[in-house]
Amino acid sequence: MMGRLLIQRLGFLLLTLLLTSALIFAATQFLPGDVARVILGREAGEEAVAALREELGLNRPAIVQYGSWLGRFVRGDWGTSFGTDLPVRPLVVERLRNSLMLAVVALVLAVPLSVVLGVWAGLREHGIADHVISLGSLAVVGLPEFVTGVLLIELLAHRLDLLPASSPIAPGTGFWEALPFLILPSLTATFVLLAYIARLTRAEVAEQMRRPYVRTAVLKGLPRWIVVFKHVLRNALLPTITVIAISFGWLIGGIIVIENVFNYPGLGRLLLFAIDRRDFPLLQAIAIVVVIGVVFANLLADILYAAVNPRIRYK
Amino acid sequence: MKRGRWPVIRVLRDLYRKPSSAFGASIVCLFVLLAILAPWIAPYGPTEQIYADARQAPSTAHWFGTDHLGRDVFSRIVYGARSILSLTGLGALLAVTAGTLFGLLAGYVGGLFDELLMRVFDSLLAIPALLLALVLLGTVGPSQASVLAVIAVVYTPIVARVVRSETLAIKSLGFIEAARLRGERLPWILLREILPSVLPALSVEAALRFSYGIFLIASLGFLGVGVQPPSPDWGLMVKEARIYIRLAPWSLYFPAGAISLLVVGVNLTADGLKTALRPTTESLSPRARRRILRARTSAGRGSELPAENGEAIASIEQLTVSYFQEGRWLDAVRDVDLELRLGETLGVVGESGSGKSTLALAFAQYLAANGAVRAGGIRFDGKDLLGLSSRELRAIRGAEIGLVPQDPLASLNPSIRVGEQIAEILRQHGSLLRKEARGAATELLRSVQIADPERVARRYPHQLSGGMQQRVAIAMGLSTSPRLLLFDEPTTGLDVTTEATILDLIADLLQEGDRSTLYITHDLGVIARVATDVAVLYAGELVEAGPTDALLRNARHPYTAGLLASLPRAEARGARLSSMEGSIPALDAIPIGCVFRPRCPWAAGVCEERPLLESIDGGRTVRCHRWAEISQADWESDFVGEAPERRTKRQKTVLRVEGVEASFPISRSLIDVVRRRERRAVRAVDRVSLSIDEGGTLGLVGESGSGKTTLARTILGLEPRHAGAIHLDDELLPPGLRGRKRGTLRRLQSVSQNPDQALNPHLSVGATLVRPLIRLGEVGRREVRLRMNDLLDRVGLSAAYASRLPDQLSGGEKQRVAIARAIAAGPDLVLFDEATSSLDVSVQARILNLLDELQSGGDSAHLFITHDLAVVSHLSDDIAVLYLGRLMEIGSVEEIFAPPYHPYTEALLSAVPTIGGGTGREAVRLEGEIPSPIDRPSGCPFHTRCPRRIGPICVEEIPPWQQDESGHAIFCHIPVAELRGMQKPLFEGDA
């Protein structure tokens, strides 16, 4: 069963990647109008533009352009950045490493805390703790990262002088060296994640508590902690796996903003640079890399979910 | 929850009832007002620079101060609200409109269109929203128009997904199928039938999109790729003010606060909408909580319980259990006294709303969050259960009080192996070691007649069949040999043949052991089988109790008598059923005096006073003023009206089904395609031939999985694939609905099983009935009102019902409307698919009588599908028995109910629980469960379970049809004469 599932999911994953890459390619290649004109600027002569168009292969049919672009991308040739004239790949990989560090720290901070809060609120549905956690998380979800980020900087860096206000990490900095610079940005990311995961966990726990099997367990005379930990959480935390995977997509959106708040040299900053310079090869590469990350996170969650859920494992 | 005429007002009221959502909605309203009135409210223009006032702190001149360029922050925020709300509102509107259209189409039409669209949308969804927005803006360049477009592109797929899944959930409901059966066009079905039901989810989704939209636009503004300076965009204002956080913090804090406040406001509103539109559990206010808690703790304390009866293990004294709802207590159980003696099984019987489940839950001390015992006591083993601490309660639960629940699949933990689920009780109460407990659990499984207990113990609940799950649940209830065993409808939802074997098991188990048992059910037949004593509940009150045999033979209370008379019985076919008027009162409308008075044919002045529970002869009690005056004979004649005369059958055939096959392809995975595995199909209906005469009724019976519903849907044209031919009169019906003309559609209508899904919840009864009159009946606008009232009258509803919404109807009334809709245009054949099986007995009786009447009045034929042999025997002229998609036997009612039987028919008949008369008859039981149609057995499809199997011929060869002159046909290898020789009649008078 599992092998079959894995193959099926991998198939879907490839299909999704194919489609998203086509979408991204189409958006960056055809939406701006004439890419060659964009690169050379308004003043460039018609001839120069035509020459560049020929050089970039823009006169070929769309599908051919996409095919050759995809082929090069898969082989590792991600092109040259318009903005820096440097090869795209090392640039993206270095920044990707930094962004991942940030993401990992944020997840490590947010996931355990939010699950605990969510479970706590869910077990006391409509109780005071639940109201505080539910409304609190609803409010926190409303704070955009750039607001929380700016406020945290003002409070923890400027007023209290606990942590560095910006995070200009030099290339090649190790994880432990970078950690002090990671705390504030990841704390900012944690806020939104925390609220999101906690809310969904709460809903699931509350829902499971109403299931008839919980009544069965209570009427067996089992102590409450066994009912909760053995019976309820086993079922309630299953969907949390999926929730965490989905929140990974959120996290990425958040990280793009956060990196710009903290001047953190990750993919998000690079992305804005690419947009600013209309650097399409860079833009494409970053978008694809991010999508690959999201899609694989989902795949991982799917597999994990199936592996721990007996209803799928033994179908 | 009743729905008013103006759902919008109701939603708004609910929104303002909850403080958090009221707060949220007020914030949103405030910002909307600011946005609309911006030019009048803002003291300065959004870009007006007052140089002299650069970076001024908040003051009376500039409430929020001025920014680094000397612009008034308050004015910019007000104009900013205008910009962000109009952008987001327009973007969300675009996304919602497009998403709704795509979602409705994809969900309803399905197929390749759905597949392709959803692949593209899923791919778009795999790109994080902000990233997608940045990529798009990065390529087309930032501007207001592009931000708007981006919002629409980013959010359309999400909305489409939500609408699609809602549509999928709705599209197979009864009212949509009814619309298809009257040939409604696609736009009508999507916009009039589906869209209103999608709206609640859609409006929540729209609110969420609106909130994310604000978030997104503000973030884009902050990143400098959204709305461009000098526009008053909040995100942009934060970005610009960052550098001056020291010099002019107000120019940062105010816009940041505005964004946060608005998003929080929208979120709170969306959250409130969610609960207002789809009420889940009623959230209790702290005050209500305190009241419930007080009621819970005060009951049982101090109330003196009378001295214990020597024999009683458990007793209930003057018990009143209530639910706190909308600020008041509703009593679900009132003043009930019960006594459970050693070795006794007390059956508690009642229809839905009688309070029987509440009673069982009170015994288990597991009431819903808003429930409390408000008076009286529950005594168990000398202790008052209400006064126990939770620790003491834990020691009793499971150990001394066991529960066998309804719906075993939901009641077992889906993620724990069943062996462990039993073993944990043994460890908890018997202090057994892990290994010992495991062994004991296996033994328990063996004791409930599970053939391979070691293997079953290692399974998860979903891997077991329904019957097996219930056996596991029984083993669990019995595991600690509790002194009190509670059964809560343990066989409801099981197939007849499975129910019969489980009832055998329960009856066996109840013979042994020194315990007492409380058995809750709605089924008098089950009571007759298992209970030594019966208590009849009506609207929360005990109306009659006593020893089973005496009570069922000679009911004293009019309600019990009425209930017994409304039960269709196989042994008393053709008799008109009782028709108790009205229905069980709702908890907030309990009549004063005798609760049964409004429905009682013998109600008199004295009944306005509440009758007491009187003890009468033979250990019986009854709560009725007039029980002594009314003799049993009178009751029967009063309840049982005149049976309408059966019309003489005309020998003209309406429907002829010949060799019909229906199958569903099993979807192949990619791997199967690659390996070139053949596409397999499940054959749900296999070479079925039958016919129905004009004005006649054919009953189609079989267990679940027998293919009876598929057959009906194939006839109706809802399942397009079939081989064979279906003729309506002389017209050959095209396989699907598409090829059928309006005239054909008119002639073939149906009534489906679930009354709650049969009617469009957003259309009034009148609108529901008018539509088929216009579309199929070709009734003119002027006449339509008259015809509709006529229809209502025919199904026994007053004209006042025309303006009601389905929510305001009871289950029986809904089913009447569904019947009226089906007969509106005068069909030649109506298919009833389990049309009464979800109704209470007394309601069912009235619907069955209605069908009788309709048939004696008009000339439409009926095809009545059911699993309930008693019901078909009551209604039908002919009966067809279906097993695994194949016809097993077909003949007139008399022929089916008398030997020779097909062995499967014999088992079905033998499984029907009966009240009296059925004692001493041979029990024919089937092994196991109906096989999956994917692995259809070879030869005779019934051979794997047949108790009368004669040998390899049954496995190897398809049996012959043995037909006599009258048309009675049996599909079996055993010669008819032999069958007759080995079978005894199962019903008296059917020799």
PDB file of C-alpha atoms in Angstrom, chain B residues 30-36 38 74-88 232-234 237 258 262:
ATOM      1  CA  LEU B  30     -15.838  51.817  11.225  1.00  0.00           C
ATOM      2  CA  PHE B  31     -13.147  51.473   8.581  1.00  0.00           C
ATOM      3  CA  VAL B  32     -15.709  51.166   5.821  1.00  0.00           C
ATOM      4  CA  LEU B  33     -17.330  54.379   7.027  1.00  0.00           C
ATOM      5  CA  LEU B  34     -13.943  56.090   7.148  1.00  0.00           C
ATOM      6  CA  ALA B  35     -13.255  54.969   3.618  1.00  0.00           C
ATOM      7  CA  ILE B  36     -16.582  56.162   2.260  1.00  0.00           C
ATOM      8  CA  ALA B  38     -12.798  60.108   3.653  1.00  0.00           C
ATOM      9  CA  PHE B  74      -4.573  60.888  10.209  1.00  0.00           C
ATOM     10  CA  SER B  75      -5.678  62.081   6.768  1.00  0.00           C
ATOM     11  CA  ARG B  76      -3.361  59.632   5.092  1.00  0.00           C
ATOM     12  CA  ILE B  77      -4.734  56.782   7.185  1.00  0.00           C
ATOM     13  CA  VAL B  78      -8.302  57.725   6.330  1.00  0.00           C
ATOM     14  CA  TYR B  79      -7.508  57.879   2.623  1.00  0.00           C
ATOM     15  CA  GLY B  80      -5.412  54.746   3.030  1.00  0.00           C
ATOM     16  CA  ALA B  81      -8.492  52.936   4.292  1.00  0.00           C
ATOM     17  CA  ARG B  82     -10.258  53.989   1.133  1.00  0.00           C
ATOM     18  CA  SER B  83      -7.445  52.718  -1.067  1.00  0.00           C
ATOM     19  CA  ILE B  84      -6.877  49.390   0.680  1.00  0.00           C
ATOM     20  CA  LEU B  85     -10.561  48.574   1.186  1.00  0.00           C
ATOM     21  CA  SER B  86     -11.505  49.312  -2.406  1.00  0.00           C
ATOM     22  CA  LEU B  87      -8.541  47.388  -3.789  1.00  0.00           C
ATOM     23  CA  THR B  88      -9.094  44.391  -1.558  1.00  0.00           C
ATOM     24  CA  PRO B 232      -1.467  56.798   1.088  1.00  0.00           C
ATOM     25  CA  ASP B 233      -0.912  53.045   1.360  1.00  0.00           C
ATOM     26  CA  TRP B 234      -0.602  51.763   4.923  1.00  0.00           C
ATOM     27  CA  MET B 237       3.587  54.408   5.165  1.00  0.00           C
ATOM     28  CA  ALA B 258      -4.552  50.536  11.452  1.00  0.00           C
ATOM     29  CA  LEU B 262      -8.519  46.047  10.371  1.00  0.00           C
TER      30      LEU B 262
END
